[in-house]
Amino acid sequence: MLTAIDHIIIGVNDLERATTVFSQQLGLAVSGGGIHPAGGTANRIIVIGDTYLELITVRTPSEAEPGMLERLAKGEGYLNFVLASNNIEADSMAMARRGVSIIGPTPGALRAADGRTRGWSRTNIERPVLAQQYPFIIQHDSAGEERRYRLAGWSTPPEHPLGATKVLSTTIAVADLGEAARRFQHIYGLHPSEPFSGEADGWDAMLVSFALSQSGQHFELAVPLPLSVDQDVDIEHLPGPGALARHLQQFGESLCRMTLAVESLEASRRYLDEHEVTYTLREGVHPVLWIHPDYACGVSIVLHEQPQ
């Protein structure tokens, strides 16, 4: 069963700089990480609740996936996200029975600086690359608090000065919402919601969501709405008018945002203001804050208040 958003992969050119940006400017504390013995990459980990962000960089270009090199050549940003499975053999077999082209499950591992390793099994959809439109599925060799402990570098995951407590959702930009909803339903065996407007988050999009009921999380598909003739299109980033369409033109169908829960949006704003991070605040019954990608290694991050 697909249970949760396991992690979100963010490609960066300079891992040390990205670590500083996320930990010091954005207030998302970085903890574990290491090198991948295969694939020519290295990473750092940010554990948020039961999900984690993976900052990943190319360590040895000759060993790295061409797709990752091509994506990073366009700039830093989201590569993909990953869905957690509690029985990857069964989930993989179910995909194959639906006629989905898969590769796996195959083993993977990461080695920390002190030599300790953690492992997982991974099943890819269609092709074994990180930077693509389809999340792969994963099952770790540990679960619960033990998994969180290993992810954070064999230590207790730190709290985040930004106040982030959970990853609520991820969003994939698509060109045709109906077609993409049917395609993702076929691949993952999940049922899409009815289409809904992005108005609550203050952006020009129509979306459907796929619930991951065990975790209370979901992932979304979003299609840009046509621009009206009187809209200002000077803003280059989400949630500005036209930004989602530009994302599709530049990167194709791919991850375009993640949404985090914070304990207090006002406290998060104070932190970002103190660290001179620019954001867009959408006022309303439930205010929402969009951190500008220029201040987050190319990724759009949305904050929703969800007190503990």
GROMACS .gro file of C-alpha atoms in nm:
model
  308
    1MET     CA    1   0.000   0.000   0.000
    2LEU     CA    2   0.120   0.350  -0.082
    3THR     CA    3   0.112   0.523   0.255
    4ALA     CA    4   0.283   0.864   0.245
    5ILE     CA    5   0.512   1.111   0.075
    6ASP     CA    6   0.843   0.952   0.167
    7HIS     CA    7   1.073   1.232   0.053
    8ILE     CA    8   1.116   1.521  -0.188
    9ILE     CA    9   1.431   1.547  -0.402
   10ILE     CA   10   1.586   1.891  -0.462
   11GLY     CA   11   1.876   1.912  -0.705
   12VAL     CA   12   2.149   2.163  -0.617
   13ASN     CA   13   2.482   2.257  -0.769
   14ASP     CA   14   2.664   2.336  -0.444
   15LEU     CA   15   2.565   2.112  -0.153
   16GLU     CA   16   2.739   2.320   0.113
   17ARG     CA   17   2.575   2.641  -0.007
   18ALA     CA   18   2.233   2.471  -0.024
   19THR     CA   19   2.283   2.340   0.330
   20THR     CA   20   2.348   2.696   0.448
   21VAL     CA   21   2.046   2.834   0.258
   22PHE     CA   22   1.803   2.580   0.400
   23SER     CA   23   1.937   2.564   0.754
   24GLN     CA   24   2.024   2.929   0.817
   25GLN     CA   25   1.807   3.138   0.584
   26LEU     CA   26   1.494   2.920   0.562
   27GLY     CA   27   1.512   2.770   0.911
   28LEU     CA   28   1.485   2.409   0.794
   29ALA     CA   29   1.750   2.227   0.994
   30VAL     CA   30   1.977   1.994   0.797
   31SER     CA   31   2.099   1.680   0.972
   32GLY     CA   32   2.195   1.354   0.801
   33GLY     CA   33   2.332   1.268   0.461
   34GLY     CA   34   2.627   1.108   0.289
   35ILE     CA   35   2.730   0.971  -0.048
   36HIS     CA   36   2.561   0.719  -0.275
   37PRO     CA   37   2.811   0.444  -0.361
   38ALA     CA   38   2.649   0.425  -0.706
   39GLY     CA   39   2.525   0.720  -0.910
   40GLY     CA   40   2.798   0.976  -0.841
   41THR     CA   41   2.588   1.182  -0.598
   42ALA     CA   42   2.595   1.311  -0.240
   43ASN     CA   43   2.313   1.445  -0.025
   44ARG     CA   44   2.200   1.613   0.294
   45ILE     CA   45   1.872   1.541   0.471
   46ILE     CA   46   1.604   1.760   0.630
   47VAL     CA   47   1.359   1.551   0.835
   48ILE     CA   48   1.014   1.713   0.866
   49GLY     CA   49   0.773   1.492   1.055
   50ASP     CA   50   0.779   1.151   0.890
   51THR     CA   51   0.888   1.293   0.553
   52TYR     CA   52   1.225   1.432   0.452
   53LEU     CA   53   1.373   1.669   0.198
   54GLU     CA   54   1.680   1.544   0.014
   55LEU     CA   55   1.927   1.803  -0.107
   56ILE     CA   56   2.126   1.617  -0.372
   57THR     CA   57   2.421   1.715  -0.586
   58VAL     CA   58   2.640   1.555  -0.849
   59ARG     CA   59   2.971   1.443  -0.698
   60THR     CA   60   3.111   1.256  -0.999
   61PRO     CA   61   2.959   1.374  -1.329
   62SER     CA   62   3.084   1.071  -1.522
   63GLU     CA   63   2.876   0.845  -1.292
   64ALA     CA   64   2.564   1.065  -1.269
   65GLU     CA   65   2.237   1.014  -1.453
   66PRO     CA   66   2.224   1.221  -1.775
   67GLY     CA   67   1.872   1.332  -1.685
   68MET     CA   68   1.992   1.480  -1.359
   69LEU     CA   69   2.275   1.663  -1.533
   70GLU     CA   70   2.032   1.799  -1.792
   71ARG     CA   71   1.789   1.919  -1.525
   72LEU     CA   72   2.062   2.088  -1.320
   73ALA     CA   73   2.190   2.259  -1.635
   74LYS     CA   74   1.855   2.444  -1.639
   75GLY     CA   75   1.898   2.551  -1.278
   76GLU     CA   76   1.855   2.417  -0.928
   77GLY     CA   77   1.513   2.295  -0.818
   78TYR     CA   78   1.282   2.002  -0.772
   79LEU     CA   79   1.380   1.674  -0.933
   80ASN     CA   80   1.096   1.456  -0.805
   81PHE     CA   81   0.922   1.322  -0.498
   82VAL     CA   82   0.891   0.968  -0.372
   83LEU     CA   83   0.597   0.765  -0.242
   84ALA     CA   84   0.639   0.533   0.058
   85SER     CA   85   0.522   0.173   0.037
   86ASN     CA   86   0.469  -0.065   0.328
   87ASN     CA   87   0.491  -0.363   0.091
   88ILE     CA   88   0.691  -0.274  -0.218
   89GLU     CA   89   0.677  -0.624  -0.364
   90ALA     CA   90   0.296  -0.625  -0.357
   91ASP     CA   91   0.267  -0.267  -0.484
   92SER     CA   92   0.510  -0.337  -0.767
   93MET     CA   93   0.322  -0.652  -0.867
   94ALA     CA   94  -0.008  -0.459  -0.866
   95MET     CA   95   0.142  -0.196  -1.098
   96ALA     CA   96   0.269  -0.465  -1.332
   97ARG     CA   97  -0.073  -0.630  -1.339
   98ARG     CA   98  -0.225  -0.295  -1.446
   99GLY     CA   99   0.016  -0.292  -1.737
  100VAL     CA  100   0.248  -0.026  -1.593
  101SER     CA  101   0.611  -0.046  -1.708
  102ILE     CA  102   0.824  -0.070  -1.393
  103ILE     CA  103   1.186  -0.137  -1.302
  104GLY     CA  104   1.239  -0.302  -0.966
  105PRO     CA  105   1.224  -0.343  -0.680
  106THR     CA  106   1.599  -0.282  -0.673
  107PRO     CA  107   1.818  -0.224  -0.367
  108GLY     CA  108   1.985   0.107  -0.284
  109ALA     CA  109   2.215   0.233  -0.010
  110LEU     CA  110   2.375   0.544   0.133
  111ARG     CA  111   2.701   0.556   0.327
  112ALA     CA  112   2.748   0.820   0.596
  113ALA     CA  113   3.083   0.982   0.671
  114ASP     CA  114   3.134   0.751   0.970
  115GLY     CA  115   3.082   0.444   0.750
  116ARG     CA  116   2.732   0.353   0.868
  117THR     CA  117   2.485   0.268   0.593
  118ARG     CA  118   2.111   0.265   0.549
  119GLY     CA  119   1.929   0.090   0.269
  120TRP     CA  120   1.602   0.065   0.079
  121SER     CA  121   1.422  -0.100  -0.209
  122ARG     CA  122   1.301   0.116  -0.497
  123THR     CA  123   1.066   0.063  -0.790
  124ASN     CA  124   1.082   0.308  -1.080
  125ILE     CA  125   0.805   0.391  -1.322
  126GLU     CA  126   0.914   0.348  -1.687
  127ARG     CA  127   1.278   0.455  -1.638
  128PRO     CA  128   1.529   0.457  -1.350
  129VAL     CA  129   1.606   0.829  -1.331
  130LEU     CA  130   1.553   1.085  -1.056
  131ALA     CA  131   1.444   1.384  -1.266
  132GLN     CA  132   1.114   1.283  -1.426
  133GLN     CA  133   0.740   1.333  -1.388
  134TYR     CA  134   0.663   1.002  -1.216
  135PRO     CA  135   0.740   0.954  -0.847
  136PHE     CA  136   0.908   0.623  -0.778
  137ILE     CA  137   0.809   0.411  -0.478
  138ILE     CA  138   1.035   0.311  -0.191
  139GLN     CA  139   1.049   0.094   0.118
  140HIS     CA  140   1.327   0.157   0.371
  141ASP     CA  141   1.511  -0.101   0.577
  142SER     CA  142   1.378   0.070   0.892
  143ALA     CA  143   1.049   0.228   0.995
  144GLY     CA  144   0.900   0.474   1.242
  145GLU     CA  145   1.133   0.648   1.485
  146GLU     CA  146   1.423   0.423   1.389
  147ARG     CA  147   1.393   0.541   1.027
  148ARG     CA  148   1.378   0.907   1.136
  149TYR     CA  149   1.680   0.852   1.360
  150ARG     CA  150   1.886   0.700   1.078
  151LEU     CA  151   1.779   0.968   0.830
  152ALA     CA  152   1.894   1.242   1.068
  153GLY     CA  153   2.246   1.097   1.076
  154TRP     CA  154   2.182   0.848   1.355
  155SER     CA  155   2.061   1.123   1.586
  156THR     CA  156   1.733   1.275   1.702
  157PRO     CA  157   1.589   1.490   1.420
  158PRO     CA  158   1.619   1.859   1.514
  159GLU     CA  159   1.328   2.102   1.537
  160HIS     CA  160   1.304   2.367   1.268
  161PRO     CA  161   1.335   2.738   1.349
  162LEU     CA  162   1.085   2.808   1.069
  163GLY     CA  163   0.829   2.610   1.268
  164ALA     CA  164   0.773   2.342   1.003
  165THR     CA  165   0.616   2.027   1.145
  166LYS     CA  166   0.489   1.826   0.846
  167VAL     CA  167   0.496   1.800   0.468
  168LEU     CA  168   0.132   1.832   0.367
  169SER     CA  169   0.147   1.788  -0.010
  170THR     CA  170   0.341   1.808  -0.333
  171THR     CA  171   0.215   1.935  -0.670
  172ILE     CA  172   0.301   1.824  -1.024
  173ALA     CA  173   0.238   2.067  -1.310
  174VAL     CA  174   0.055   1.904  -1.603
  175ALA     CA  175  -0.080   2.025  -1.936
  176ASP     CA  176  -0.410   1.830  -1.941
  177LEU     CA  177  -0.570   1.773  -1.600
  178GLY     CA  178  -0.823   1.509  -1.703
  179GLU     CA  179  -0.577   1.301  -1.902
  180ALA     CA  180  -0.308   1.326  -1.632
  181ALA     CA  181  -0.554   1.233  -1.356
  182ARG     CA  182  -0.651   0.916  -1.543
  183ARG     CA  183  -0.286   0.834  -1.611
  184PHE     CA  184  -0.175   0.874  -1.250
  185GLN     CA  185  -0.476   0.678  -1.127
  186HIS     CA  186  -0.379   0.392  -1.359
  187ILE     CA  187  -0.015   0.396  -1.248
  188TYR     CA  188  -0.058   0.422  -0.872
  189GLY     CA  189  -0.403   0.270  -0.815
  190LEU     CA  190  -0.518   0.583  -0.631
  191HIS     CA  191  -0.839   0.776  -0.696
  192PRO     CA  192  -0.832   1.146  -0.783
  193SER     CA  193  -1.056   1.403  -0.619
  194GLU     CA  194  -1.298   1.617  -0.811
  195PRO     CA  195  -1.120   1.913  -0.975
  196PHE     CA  196  -1.089   2.221  -0.754
  197SER     CA  197  -0.961   2.574  -0.789
  198GLY     CA  198  -0.626   2.701  -0.662
  199GLU     CA  199  -0.804   3.010  -0.531
  200ALA     CA  200  -0.749   2.911  -0.166
  201ASP     CA  201  -0.373   2.937  -0.222
  202GLY     CA  202  -0.405   3.245  -0.440
  203TRP     CA  203  -0.287   3.107  -0.773
  204ASP     CA  204  -0.439   3.058  -1.117
  205ALA     CA  205  -0.465   2.680  -1.137
  206MET     CA  206  -0.710   2.392  -1.139
  207LEU     CA  207  -0.609   2.084  -0.946
  208VAL     CA  208  -0.697   1.730  -0.848
  209SER     CA  209  -0.552   1.555  -0.545
  210PHE     CA  210  -0.466   1.195  -0.459
  211ALA     CA  211  -0.502   1.116  -0.088
  212LEU     CA  212  -0.246   0.907   0.099
  213SER     CA  213  -0.480   0.824   0.381
  214GLN     CA  214  -0.242   0.667   0.633
  215SER     CA  215  -0.035   0.986   0.655
  216GLY     CA  216  -0.300   1.253   0.598
  217GLN     CA  217  -0.089   1.376   0.306
  218HIS     CA  218  -0.173   1.405  -0.062
  219PHE     CA  219  -0.013   1.483  -0.393
  220GLU     CA  220  -0.172   1.701  -0.655
  221LEU     CA  221  -0.179   1.762  -1.028
  222ALA     CA  222  -0.218   2.125  -1.138
  223VAL     CA  223  -0.294   2.282  -1.474
  224PRO     CA  224  -0.258   2.656  -1.539
  225LEU     CA  225  -0.569   2.860  -1.607
  226PRO     CA  226  -0.569   3.086  -1.915
  227LEU     CA  227  -0.450   3.438  -1.843
  228SER     CA  228  -0.707   3.714  -1.863
  229VAL     CA  229  -0.614   4.013  -2.077
  230ASP     CA  230  -0.576   4.245  -1.778
  231GLN     CA  231  -0.345   4.029  -1.568
  232ASP     CA  232   0.009   4.143  -1.488
  233VAL     CA  233   0.259   3.879  -1.606
  234ASP     CA  234   0.578   4.041  -1.476
  235ILE     CA  235   0.615   3.796  -1.185
  236GLU     CA  236   0.831   3.500  -1.287
  237HIS     CA  237   0.756   3.264  -0.999
  238LEU     CA  238   0.458   3.092  -0.841
  239PRO     CA  239   0.195   3.201  -0.756
  240GLY     CA  240   0.231   3.484  -1.007
  241PRO     CA  241   0.007   3.487  -1.316
  242GLY     CA  242   0.156   3.278  -1.595
  243ALA     CA  243   0.429   3.123  -1.377
  244LEU     CA  244   0.281   2.772  -1.385
  245ALA     CA  245   0.257   2.784  -1.764
  246ARG     CA  246   0.619   2.898  -1.781
  247HIS     CA  247   0.721   2.608  -1.553
  248LEU     CA  248   0.560   2.365  -1.798
  249GLN     CA  249   0.735   2.527  -2.093
  250GLN     CA  250   1.075   2.512  -1.924
  251PHE     CA  251   1.064   2.181  -1.737
  252GLY     CA  252   0.770   1.987  -1.878
  253GLU     CA  253   0.541   1.782  -1.655
  254SER     CA  254   0.721   1.787  -1.322
  255LEU     CA  255   0.709   1.878  -0.954
  256CYS     CA  256   0.644   2.251  -0.906
  257ARG     CA  257   0.579   2.306  -0.534
  258MET     CA  258   0.555   2.153  -0.188
  259THR     CA  259   0.333   2.262   0.100
  260LEU     CA  260   0.453   2.255   0.461
  261ALA     CA  261   0.255   2.287   0.783
  262VAL     CA  262   0.392   2.538   1.035
  263GLU     CA  263   0.288   2.593   1.394
  264SER     CA  264   0.240   2.969   1.353
  265LEU     CA  265   0.242   3.154   1.023
  266GLU     CA  266   0.313   3.479   1.205
  267ALA     CA  267   0.621   3.327   1.374
  268SER     CA  268   0.737   3.188   1.039
  269ARG     CA  269   0.698   3.532   0.883
  270ARG     CA  270   0.907   3.688   1.158
  271TYR     CA  271   1.183   3.434   1.099
  272LEU     CA  272   1.184   3.492   0.723
  273ASP     CA  273   1.179   3.870   0.770
  274GLU     CA  274   1.474   3.852   1.010
  275HIS     CA  275   1.669   3.651   0.753
  276GLU     CA  276   1.568   3.875   0.460
  277VAL     CA  277   1.385   3.601   0.270
  278THR     CA  278   1.127   3.735   0.022
  279TYR     CA  279   0.782   3.576   0.011
  280THR     CA  280   0.429   3.637  -0.113
  281LEU     CA  281   0.152   3.641   0.148
  282ARG     CA  282  -0.204   3.568   0.037
  283GLU     CA  283  -0.443   3.705   0.299
  284GLY     CA  284  -0.782   3.551   0.368
  285VAL     CA  285  -0.967   3.329   0.611
  286HIS     CA  286  -0.672   3.088   0.593
  287PRO     CA  287  -0.361   3.293   0.498
  288VAL     CA  288  -0.097   3.119   0.288
  289LEU     CA  289   0.266   3.213   0.235
  290TRP     CA  290   0.475   3.134  -0.075
  291ILE     CA  291   0.853   3.147  -0.031
  292HIS     CA  292   1.015   3.278  -0.349
  293PRO     CA  293   1.232   3.017  -0.524
  294ASP     CA  294   1.520   3.266  -0.559
  295TYR     CA  295   1.568   3.226  -0.183
  296ALA     CA  296   1.524   2.847  -0.175
  297CYS     CA  297   1.756   2.697  -0.437
  298GLY     CA  298   1.494   2.723  -0.708
  299VAL     CA  299   1.201   2.560  -0.527
  300SER     CA  300   0.858   2.707  -0.447
  301ILE     CA  301   0.759   2.637  -0.086
  302VAL     CA  302   0.411   2.705   0.047
  303LEU     CA  303   0.340   2.744   0.420
  304HIS     CA  304   0.004   2.670   0.581
  305GLU     CA  305  -0.064   2.724   0.948
  306GLN     CA  306  -0.157   2.403   1.126
  307PRO     CA  307  -0.111   2.443   1.504
  308GLN     CA  308   0.001   2.135   1.694
   0.00000   0.00000   0.00000
